[in-house]
Amino acid sequence: MTDTIRDPATGSRQDRYVPGEIEKKWQQRWREEGLYEVDLNDDSRPKYYFLTMYPYPSGDLHMGHWYAEVPADAAARFTRMRGYNVLFPMGFDAFGLPAENAAVKAAREGVPNVHPARLTYERIERMKQQFDQMGAMFDWSKEVVTCDPEYYKWNQRFFIEMMERGLAYRKESVVNWDPVDQTVLANEQVIDGRGERSGALIERRLMPQWHLKITDYADELLDFEGLDWPARVRTMQTNWIGRSEGAEVVFKSEQGDDIVVFTTRPDTLWGATFMVLAPEHPLVAKLTSDEQRAAVEAYVERTSHLTEVDRMAEAKEKTGVFIGAYAVNPVNQARIPIWIADYVLMGYGTGAIMAVPYGDQRDFEFAREFGLDIVPVVRPDGAADDDLDPGRLEEAWAGPGTLVNSGPLDGIRHNGEKGRASPAIAAAIEYLESIGAGREQTTYRLRDWLISRQRYWGTPIPVLYCDACGIVPEKLENLPVVLPEDVAFMPTGESPLKTHAAFLNATCPRCDGPAKRETDTMDTFMDSSWYWFRYLSPHDDDRPIDPELADRWTPVDMYTGGIEHAILHLLYARFFTKVLRDLGYVNISEPFRSLRNQGMILGSDNEKMSKSRGNVVNPDDLVAQYGADTVRAYLMFMGPWDQGAPWSYTGIDGQARFLNRVWSLVVGGGEGDEAKASMTEADLRRAVHHAIKEVTEDLEAFRFNTAIAELMTLQGALSKARAAGLAATDTWREGVRTLLKLLAPIAPHITEELWHRLGEEGSVHLQSWPEHDPAALVVDTVTMAVQVNGKVRGQIEAPREADKDAVLALARAEQNVARYLEGKEVAREIVVPGRLVSFVVK
RNA sequence: GCGAGGAUGGCGGAACUGGUAGACGCGCUAGACUUAGGAUCUAGUGGCCUAGCCGUGCGGGUUCAAGUCCCGCUCCUCGCACCA
């Protein structure tokens, strides 16, 4: 049994739409002809750098990749047809834990010869084959694979140059330790107290680690001037950086130690009735009295063992211990007790606070819990003395008001603004500075970027430890420090670099004495922080970035990718670009001019696709069944791209039908009933130009779903026109060609096939984008609604040129409208040209 | 708790500066062609007590006119979360 017999209506097999055949054929032709290879030095057309986030080579291209990349491809193709020289490269974020974990697992199970490198390159090959069947116009000649020494060598160079400038440094700090992945993680990689990848509960450990000084760039990173980015991402980054303006105030312990606190409300200093130090604060041991020592040590011990999750779970109730020491408030010499509590974090500000229970809800709760004094210092507008009575307060007052009980600051207004924008805060800062007890200060929530990873499969950090010289960077001419391949993975997951003698034992670059290599590798976000520069010259052995090409092609004009990178990758990439600028490699400060985020594609059960849930939809199977063009069109049709959507198996049939109808417009078959259709050439021409206008605007705005809806409408109009006998007209033939061009970015294979079947020689993808003729959109008569007292009572056909009086006359004459106007007094008449007429009657 | 976004037919979703709510598609119903149809084509499809009335999460308001603007809520999603 063959298809031909099963489908007598459409004639020979050759005339049927068989996606599997034409898609392979065109993919091969495009490759052979180098259709998508970009000449970076071509300046005959304006350049456009269209970038989509490169994937981790998991070995399988899943629906999420398709959802991310197919619409990006359509937008890139559209841009190209509009006359730009579009660079649309692709590569692989090839370092990372999964491949190494697979090797560790194999070692545990006694399977030999599983190495992350081999695994990764195999997976890359497989994914590239899957990429091919997507029909995307990636220019693979610029491919970047980050685990290649020719790439990561430059990570090492950047690192050393950053070290020389103090932007990379080693420091002992409390870190997030992931016990499953056996490595530390950056703050950004810890979600709800758990490792982003492993999901393991994060432990706190004190370890020496390498950091990059992203905090030096905090203020510059808050500036999004000139960036066309979603507000959501800008807000998330702004919140993450968390700039707070305020003051540093120095309290003295009774023993004479300086205790520095940070506060955003120095104007409430007269209301500070106690101090709280973080349990890890270095002064705790020294200041604690003998009587309190046992209690304090117990509390410190307890908090140090709590995981982040435990601490959050206990956040409801305030806990803490008095350490038996007192401090002096510098503005009024009040003697105030010093406590420790875990609601004060060592990692923020100075790890110590002045507690103003009247003005801060947390301090208020703490004071109530432990019976500490509350002194009112801000009178809310209109508040009576009774309202300020500490005994009657139910919560802290952080809003605007006038300062009271505040010595020289009494009567000054706090207007609720932050920093010096509040007269009270400004006055407090000046007063503090005048008595030498503090100064204006800005603090950030952002921490320096911790890049050390205790894992093998990453860029080796190029430093050595020499007994004589200390920490020494590798010489630039010795780069790259290559990851040794002859390593044995241990079942424990511990990095094999730690026991690899040939790697470990090296010569000190400074004194030629014996030295040990650093065994930590770099966070893989380092790789993705500059890869778009490398696409421009992926194999340049002399320098990481070609300065001329970088000047010409960057910043990236359009960057697309998942919202999950709003903070991590996108913040690091911005930081790194600024560092590269300061190191003299590039002349730009921002890497990505425009940014668009796609949503997530979910399983049909509305849950995230995962093997364990069994709701994974495999694109390969769908492509085999429907063809890539149908899958592409469906992914773009499901809804707004930035919203994401649950997968549905039923909806995809609609796209298959649509493409079949387009096919039949060129090849024949599927004609409707001629007798019922009527359409003029002018109607058809209007439909075509309307579609050009709408599809163009939709694609510009990444509204793929409505673009396809318009294309369906155009297909419907062409089918109807054919049934109405217009198929022999130039208008119809031109309409079909326009449809193919407008559809080409979305469904590249079928449009290319049909374009050639129309007798064209060149590729449809090299055609220029159609432009609509406004004159073609003009209609002779418009349908207008007629309302009486706000309700639609009829419709009229009015000549386009009709003036207000003529339209009103037509409206009054409409049968049903006349009925409602009869015997009534018309109080108002409103005419919205081309839209409606509205009568108000009494 | 703070910040951002959202709620429209049985379903996914349209709707420009307030101007005929439900484009486009899925599903469903009927018909045509058929030995057959889960193919194709045609027509219909928000609800109801159907010359009309009611309908865009809920309650108010502005307006000739509100999915769209204003006030007050509810719920959902995402991000941050004891950040001083």
GROMACS .gro file of N, CA and C in nm, chain A residues 354-483:
model
  390
  354MET      N    1   2.318   4.915   6.459
  354MET     CA    2   2.260   4.983   6.574
  354MET      C    3   2.112   4.950   6.566
  355ALA      N    4   2.053   4.914   6.678
  355ALA     CA    5   1.913   4.873   6.674
  355ALA      C    6   1.825   4.988   6.719
  356VAL      N    7   1.731   5.025   6.630
  356VAL     CA    8   1.637   5.132   6.661
  356VAL      C    9   1.498   5.071   6.658
  357PRO      N   10   1.454   5.017   6.773
  357PRO     CA   11   1.327   4.943   6.772
  357PRO      C   12   1.208   5.031   6.733
  358TYR      N   13   1.218   5.160   6.758
  358TYR     CA   14   1.106   5.246   6.722
  358TYR      C   15   1.088   5.254   6.570
  359GLY      N   16   1.201   5.246   6.497
  359GLY     CA   17   1.193   5.274   6.354
  359GLY      C   18   1.217   5.154   6.264
  360ASP      N   19   1.243   5.037   6.321
  360ASP     CA   20   1.273   4.922   6.237
  360ASP      C   21   1.198   4.802   6.291
  361GLN      N   22   1.119   4.739   6.209
  361GLN     CA   23   1.029   4.633   6.253
  361GLN      C   24   1.106   4.515   6.314
  362ARG      N   25   1.222   4.482   6.253
  362ARG     CA   26   1.298   4.369   6.306
  362ARG      C   27   1.352   4.400   6.445
  363ASP      N   28   1.406   4.522   6.459
  363ASP     CA   29   1.458   4.563   6.589
  363ASP      C   30   1.344   4.572   6.690
  364PHE      N   31   1.227   4.615   6.641
  364PHE     CA   32   1.111   4.626   6.728
  364PHE      C   33   1.073   4.489   6.785
  365GLU      N   34   1.068   4.391   6.695
  365GLU     CA   35   1.032   4.256   6.741
  365GLU      C   36   1.135   4.202   6.839
  366PHE      N   37   1.261   4.232   6.809
  366PHE     CA   38   1.369   4.184   6.896
  366PHE      C   39   1.357   4.248   7.035
  367ALA      N   40   1.329   4.379   7.035
  367ALA     CA   41   1.316   4.451   7.162
  367ALA      C   42   1.198   4.397   7.244
  368ARG      N   43   1.088   4.370   7.177
  368ARG     CA   44   0.971   4.315   7.247
  368ARG      C   45   1.000   4.177   7.303
  369GLU      N   46   1.073   4.097   7.224
  369GLU     CA   47   1.105   3.961   7.265
  369GLU      C   48   1.191   3.963   7.392
  370PHE      N   49   1.285   4.058   7.399
  370PHE     CA   50   1.380   4.054   7.509
  370PHE      C   51   1.366   4.172   7.605
  371GLY      N   52   1.255   4.245   7.595
  371GLY     CA   53   1.228   4.352   7.690
  371GLY      C   54   1.326   4.467   7.686
  372LEU      N   55   1.368   4.507   7.567
  372LEU     CA   56   1.464   4.617   7.554
  372LEU      C   57   1.390   4.750   7.533
  373ASP      N   58   1.460   4.859   7.563
  373ASP     CA   59   1.397   4.992   7.558
  373ASP      C   60   1.360   5.032   7.416
  374ILE      N   61   1.251   5.111   7.408
  374ILE     CA   62   1.209   5.169   7.281
  374ILE      C   63   1.196   5.320   7.302
  375VAL      N   64   1.269   5.398   7.224
  375VAL     CA   65   1.263   5.543   7.237
  375VAL      C   66   1.207   5.601   7.107
  376PRO      N   67   1.093   5.671   7.114
  376PRO     CA   68   1.035   5.727   6.991
  376PRO      C   69   1.119   5.843   6.940
  377VAL      N   70   1.151   5.844   6.812
  377VAL     CA   71   1.235   5.951   6.757
  377VAL      C   72   1.175   6.018   6.633
  378VAL      N   73   1.066   5.962   6.579
  378VAL     CA   74   1.003   6.027   6.464
  378VAL      C   75   0.854   6.039   6.492
  379ARG      N   76   0.804   6.164   6.487
  379ARG     CA   77   0.661   6.184   6.510
  379ARG      C   78   0.591   6.183   6.374
  380PRO      N   79   0.506   6.082   6.350
  380PRO     CA   80   0.432   6.081   6.222
  380PRO      C   81   0.343   6.203   6.215
  381ASP      N   82   0.311   6.247   6.093
  381ASP     CA   83   0.228   6.366   6.076
  381ASP      C   84   0.095   6.347   6.148
  382GLY      N   85   0.063   6.441   6.232
  382GLY     CA   86  -0.066   6.438   6.300
  382GLY      C   87  -0.072   6.348   6.422
  383ALA      N   88   0.041   6.287   6.461
  383ALA     CA   89   0.037   6.196   6.575
  383ALA      C   90   0.041   6.273   6.706
  384ALA      N   91  -0.038   6.226   6.802
  384ALA     CA   92  -0.040   6.287   6.935
  384ALA      C   93   0.070   6.223   7.020
  385ASP      N   94   0.099   6.284   7.138
  385ASP     CA   95   0.202   6.229   7.226
  385ASP      C   96   0.172   6.085   7.264
  386ASP      N   97   0.041   6.059   7.288
  386ASP     CA   98   0.001   5.923   7.327
  386ASP      C   99   0.040   5.820   7.222
  387ASP      N  100   0.033   5.863   7.093
  387ASP     CA  101   0.064   5.768   6.986
  387ASP      C  102   0.211   5.726   6.988
  388LEU      N  103   0.293   5.809   7.052
  388LEU     CA  104   0.436   5.778   7.055
  388LEU      C  105   0.473   5.693   7.177
  389ASP      N  106   0.377   5.670   7.265
  389ASP     CA  107   0.406   5.595   7.388
  389ASP      C  108   0.457   5.455   7.355
  390PRO      N  109   0.583   5.427   7.393
  390PRO     CA  110   0.642   5.296   7.356
  390PRO      C  111   0.557   5.179   7.402
  391GLY      N  112   0.490   5.195   7.515
  391GLY     CA  113   0.411   5.084   7.566
  391GLY      C  114   0.292   5.051   7.478
  392ARG      N  115   0.247   5.149   7.400
  392ARG     CA  116   0.127   5.127   7.321
  392ARG      C  117   0.155   5.097   7.175
  393LEU      N  118   0.280   5.107   7.135
  393LEU     CA  119   0.314   5.081   6.994
  393LEU      C  120   0.289   4.936   6.956
  394GLU      N  121   0.236   4.916   6.838
  394GLU     CA  122   0.215   4.779   6.792
  394GLU      C  123   0.316   4.738   6.687
  395GLU      N  124   0.373   4.840   6.623
  395GLU     CA  125   0.478   4.809   6.526
  395GLU      C  126   0.567   4.931   6.510
  396ALA      N  127   0.680   4.908   6.442
  396ALA     CA  128   0.774   5.017   6.424
  396ALA      C  129   0.718   5.118   6.324
  397TRP      N  130   0.764   5.241   6.334
  397TRP     CA  131   0.724   5.344   6.238
  397TRP      C  132   0.844   5.379   6.149
  398ALA      N  133   0.835   5.337   6.021
  398ALA     CA  134   0.946   5.363   5.931
  398ALA      C  135   0.913   5.472   5.831
  399GLY      N  136   0.793   5.530   5.846
  399GLY     CA  137   0.749   5.629   5.749
  399GLY      C  138   0.796   5.770   5.781
  400PRO      N  139   0.741   5.868   5.707
  400PRO     CA  140   0.783   6.007   5.723
  400PRO      C  141   0.734   6.066   5.855
  401GLY      N  142   0.795   6.178   5.894
  401GLY     CA  143   0.755   6.245   6.016
  401GLY      C  144   0.861   6.346   6.058
  402THR      N  145   0.846   6.394   6.178
  402THR     CA  146   0.938   6.496   6.229
  402THR      C  147   1.020   6.437   6.343
  403LEU      N  148   1.150   6.467   6.346
  403LEU     CA  149   1.237   6.409   6.447
  403LEU      C  150   1.208   6.468   6.585
  404VAL      N  151   1.203   6.378   6.682
  404VAL     CA  152   1.186   6.421   6.823
  404VAL      C  153   1.288   6.345   6.907
  405ASN      N  154   1.311   6.391   7.028
  405ASN     CA  155   1.407   6.327   7.120
  405ASN      C  156   1.543   6.308   7.055
  406SER      N  157   1.576   6.395   6.960
  406SER     CA  158   1.697   6.374   6.881
  406SER      C  159   1.794   6.490   6.891
  407GLY      N  160   1.800   6.552   7.007
  407GLY     CA  161   1.899   6.656   7.034
  407GLY      C  162   1.901   6.763   6.927
  408PRO      N  163   2.016   6.783   6.865
  408PRO     CA  164   2.029   6.894   6.768
  408PRO      C  165   1.944   6.875   6.643
  409LEU      N  166   1.895   6.754   6.620
  409LEU     CA  167   1.818   6.729   6.499
  409LEU      C  168   1.667   6.745   6.520
  410ASP      N  169   1.626   6.772   6.642
  410ASP     CA  170   1.483   6.785   6.671
  410ASP      C  171   1.415   6.881   6.575
  411GLY      N  172   1.297   6.841   6.526
  411GLY     CA  173   1.218   6.929   6.441
  411GLY      C  174   1.249   6.917   6.293
  412ILE      N  175   1.355   6.846   6.258
  412ILE     CA  176   1.386   6.829   6.115
  412ILE      C  177   1.299   6.717   6.060
  413ARG      N  178   1.261   6.734   5.933
  413ARG     CA  179   1.164   6.641   5.876
  413ARG      C  180   1.232   6.527   5.801
  414HIS      N  181   1.180   6.406   5.827
  414HIS     CA  182   1.216   6.292   5.743
  414HIS      C  183   1.099   6.273   5.647
  415ASN      N  184   1.126   6.287   5.516
  415ASN     CA  185   1.016   6.287   5.419
  415ASN      C  186   0.989   6.150   5.360
  416GLY      N  187   1.057   6.047   5.411
  416GLY     CA  188   1.032   5.912   5.359
  416GLY      C  189   1.122   5.876   5.243
  417GLU      N  190   1.195   5.972   5.189
  417GLU     CA  191   1.288   5.943   5.079
  417GLU      C  192   1.413   5.876   5.134
  418LYS      N  193   1.491   5.822   5.038
  418LYS     CA  194   1.613   5.755   5.079
  418LYS      C  195   1.733   5.849   5.070
  419GLY      N  196   1.833   5.823   5.155
  419GLY     CA  197   1.959   5.897   5.149
  419GLY      C  198   1.939   6.046   5.172
  420ARG      N  199   2.024   6.124   5.108
  420ARG     CA  200   2.023   6.269   5.131
  420ARG      C  201   1.897   6.337   5.081
  421ALA      N  202   1.814   6.262   5.007
  421ALA     CA  203   1.689   6.321   4.961
  421ALA      C  204   1.598   6.352   5.080
  422SER      N  205   1.627   6.292   5.194
  422SER     CA  206   1.552   6.323   5.315
  422SER      C  207   1.631   6.427   5.395
  423PRO      N  208   1.568   6.540   5.428
  423PRO     CA  209   1.639   6.643   5.505
  423PRO      C  210   1.695   6.588   5.636
  424ALA      N  211   1.621   6.500   5.702
  424ALA     CA  212   1.666   6.447   5.830
  424ALA      C  213   1.792   6.363   5.813
  425ILE      N  214   1.794   6.280   5.708
  425ILE     CA  215   1.912   6.195   5.687
  425ILE      C  216   2.033   6.282   5.649
  426ALA      N  217   2.008   6.381   5.564
  426ALA     CA  218   2.117   6.469   5.524
  426ALA      C  219   2.175   6.541   5.647
  427ALA      N  220   2.085   6.588   5.733
  427ALA     CA  221   2.132   6.660   5.853
  427ALA      C  222   2.209   6.566   5.945
  428ALA      N  223   2.161   6.443   5.958
  428ALA     CA  224   2.227   6.347   6.045
  428ALA      C  225   2.368   6.316   5.996
  429ILE      N  226   2.382   6.301   5.862
  429ILE     CA  227   2.514   6.270   5.807
  429ILE      C  228   2.611   6.386   5.836
  430GLU      N  229   2.560   6.508   5.816
  430GLU     CA  230   2.648   6.623   5.840
  430GLU      C  231   2.687   6.632   5.988
  431TYR      N  232   2.591   6.604   6.072
  431TYR     CA  233   2.621   6.609   6.216
  431TYR      C  234   2.725   6.504   6.253
  432LEU      N  235   2.707   6.382   6.204
  432LEU     CA  236   2.801   6.273   6.233
  432LEU      C  237   2.941   6.310   6.188
  433GLU      N  238   2.948   6.365   6.067
  433GLU     CA  239   3.080   6.399   6.014
  433GLU      C  240   3.143   6.512   6.096
  434SER      N  241   3.056   6.603   6.145
  434SER     CA  242   3.112   6.716   6.221
  434SER      C  243   3.167   6.671   6.355
  435ILE      N  244   3.109   6.568   6.415
  435ILE     CA  245   3.163   6.521   6.544
  435ILE      C  246   3.258   6.403   6.524
  436GLY      N  247   3.283   6.369   6.399
  436GLY     CA  248   3.382   6.264   6.369
  436GLY      C  249   3.337   6.125   6.411
  437ALA      N  250   3.206   6.103   6.411
  437ALA     CA  251   3.157   5.972   6.454
  437ALA      C  252   3.106   5.888   6.339
  438GLY      N  253   3.123   5.937   6.217
  438GLY     CA  254   3.074   5.857   6.105
  438GLY      C  255   3.082   5.935   5.976
  439ARG      N  256   3.037   5.872   5.869
  439ARG     CA  257   3.041   5.940   5.739
  439ARG      C  258   2.938   5.876   5.646
  440GLU      N  259   2.909   5.948   5.540
  440GLU     CA  260   2.814   5.897   5.442
  440GLU      C  261   2.870   5.770   5.380
  441GLN      N  262   2.782   5.674   5.355
  441GLN     CA  263   2.830   5.547   5.302
  441GLN      C  264   2.720   5.481   5.218
  442THR      N  265   2.762   5.412   5.114
  442THR     CA  266   2.669   5.335   5.033
  442THR      C  267   2.708   5.188   5.041
  443THR      N  268   2.611   5.103   5.057
  443THR     CA  269   2.638   4.960   5.068
  443THR      C  270   2.560   4.886   4.960
  444TYR      N  271   2.611   4.773   4.920
  444TYR     CA  272   2.545   4.694   4.817
  444TYR      C  273   2.518   4.555   4.869
  445ARG      N  274   2.411   4.500   4.821
  445ARG     CA  275   2.380   4.362   4.851
  445ARG      C  276   2.469   4.269   4.770
  446LEU      N  277   2.509   4.318   4.653
  446LEU     CA  278   2.593   4.239   4.562
  446LEU      C  279   2.724   4.200   4.629
  447ARG      N  280   2.760   4.074   4.616
  447ARG     CA  281   2.889   4.026   4.668
  447ARG      C  282   2.985   4.008   4.551
  448ASP      N  283   3.112   4.000   4.582
  448ASP     CA  284   3.205   3.969   4.474
  448ASP      C  285   3.176   3.829   4.422
  449TRP      N  286   3.209   3.810   4.296
  449TRP     CA  287   3.173   3.687   4.224
  449TRP      C  288   3.275   3.578   4.259
  450LEU      N  289   3.226   3.475   4.325
  450LEU     CA  290   3.313   3.365   4.366
  450LEU      C  291   3.327   3.269   4.247
  451ILE      N  292   3.447   3.257   4.192
  451ILE     CA  293   3.462   3.178   4.070
  451ILE      C  294   3.533   3.045   4.090
  452SER      N  295   3.585   3.017   4.210
  452SER     CA  296   3.654   2.888   4.230
  452SER      C  297   3.555   2.773   4.231
  453ARG      N  298   3.590   2.668   4.160
  453ARG     CA  299   3.510   2.546   4.168
  453ARG      C  300   3.607   2.430   4.192
  454GLN      N  301   3.570   2.343   4.287
  454GLN     CA  302   3.661   2.234   4.322
  454GLN      C  303   3.636   2.116   4.231
  455ARG      N  304   3.631   2.144   4.101
  455ARG     CA  305   3.599   2.040   4.005
  455ARG      C  306   3.702   2.037   3.895
  456TYR      N  307   3.701   1.929   3.819
  456TYR     CA  308   3.798   1.909   3.713
  456TYR      C  309   3.757   1.979   3.583
  457TRP      N  310   3.633   1.962   3.543
  457TRP     CA  311   3.593   1.995   3.407
  457TRP      C  312   3.560   2.144   3.392
  458GLY      N  313   3.667   2.223   3.391
  458GLY     CA  314   3.654   2.367   3.378
  458GLY      C  315   3.791   2.425   3.346
  459THR      N  316   3.795   2.557   3.331
  459THR     CA  317   3.922   2.621   3.300
  459THR      C  318   4.013   2.623   3.424
  460PRO      N  319   4.131   2.563   3.417
  460PRO     CA  320   4.221   2.570   3.534
  460PRO      C  321   4.255   2.716   3.567
  461ILE      N  322   4.249   2.746   3.694
  461ILE     CA  323   4.287   2.881   3.737
  461ILE      C  324   4.439   2.887   3.731
  462PRO      N  325   4.495   2.979   3.652
  462PRO     CA  326   4.637   2.973   3.617
  462PRO      C  327   4.729   3.038   3.721
  463VAL      N  328   4.726   2.984   3.844
  463VAL     CA  329   4.819   3.037   3.944
  463VAL      C  330   4.893   2.922   4.010
  464LEU      N  331   5.004   2.956   4.073
  464LEU     CA  332   5.084   2.857   4.144
  464LEU      C  333   5.113   2.906   4.285
  465TYR      N  334   5.138   2.808   4.371
  465TYR     CA  335   5.171   2.839   4.509
  465TYR      C  336   5.316   2.801   4.531
  466CYS      N  337   5.398   2.902   4.559
  466CYS     CA  338   5.542   2.881   4.576
  466CYS      C  339   5.577   2.912   4.721
  467ASP      N  340   5.654   2.826   4.783
  467ASP     CA  341   5.690   2.848   4.923
  467ASP      C  342   5.764   2.979   4.940
  468ALA      N  343   5.842   3.014   4.839
  468ALA     CA  344   5.923   3.135   4.849
  468ALA      C  345   5.846   3.260   4.808
  469CYS      N  346   5.770   3.250   4.697
  469CYS     CA  347   5.708   3.370   4.641
  469CYS      C  348   5.560   3.384   4.673
  470GLY      N  349   5.499   3.281   4.731
  470GLY     CA  350   5.357   3.290   4.760
  470GLY      C  351   5.273   3.258   4.637
  471ILE      N  352   5.166   3.333   4.621
  471ILE     CA  353   5.076   3.310   4.508
  471ILE      C  354   5.129   3.381   4.385
  472VAL      N  355   5.154   3.304   4.279
  472VAL     CA  356   5.216   3.361   4.159
  472VAL      C  357   5.133   3.323   4.037
  473PRO      N  358   5.098   3.420   3.953
  473PRO     CA  359   5.027   3.384   3.829
  473PRO      C  360   5.120   3.317   3.729
  474GLU      N  361   5.066   3.230   3.649
  474GLU     CA  362   5.144   3.166   3.543
  474GLU      C  363   5.187   3.272   3.443
  475LYS      N  364   5.304   3.249   3.379
  475LYS     CA  365   5.349   3.343   3.275
  475LYS      C  366   5.254   3.336   3.155
  476LEU      N  367   5.229   3.451   3.094
  476LEU     CA  368   5.136   3.454   2.982
  476LEU      C  369   5.181   3.362   2.869
  477GLU      N  370   5.313   3.353   2.847
  477GLU     CA  371   5.360   3.270   2.736
  477GLU      C  372   5.344   3.121   2.767
  478ASN      N  373   5.318   3.089   2.892
  478ASN     CA  374   5.298   2.947   2.925
  478ASN      C  375   5.152   2.903   2.912
  479LEU      N  376   5.066   2.996   2.877
  479LEU     CA  377   4.925   2.960   2.864
  479LEU      C  378   4.904   2.885   2.732
  480PRO      N  379   4.808   2.800   2.724
  480PRO     CA  380   4.716   2.766   2.831
  480PRO      C  381   4.774   2.668   2.932
  481VAL      N  382   4.726   2.679   3.054
  481VAL     CA  383   4.745   2.570   3.151
  481VAL      C  384   4.640   2.467   3.113
  482VAL      N  385   4.688   2.358   3.053
  482VAL     CA  386   4.595   2.262   2.993
  482VAL      C  387   4.545   2.162   3.095
  483LEU      N  388   4.419   2.132   3.087
  483LEU     CA  389   4.363   2.025   3.170
  483LEU      C  390   4.426   1.893   3.126
   0.00000   0.00000   0.00000
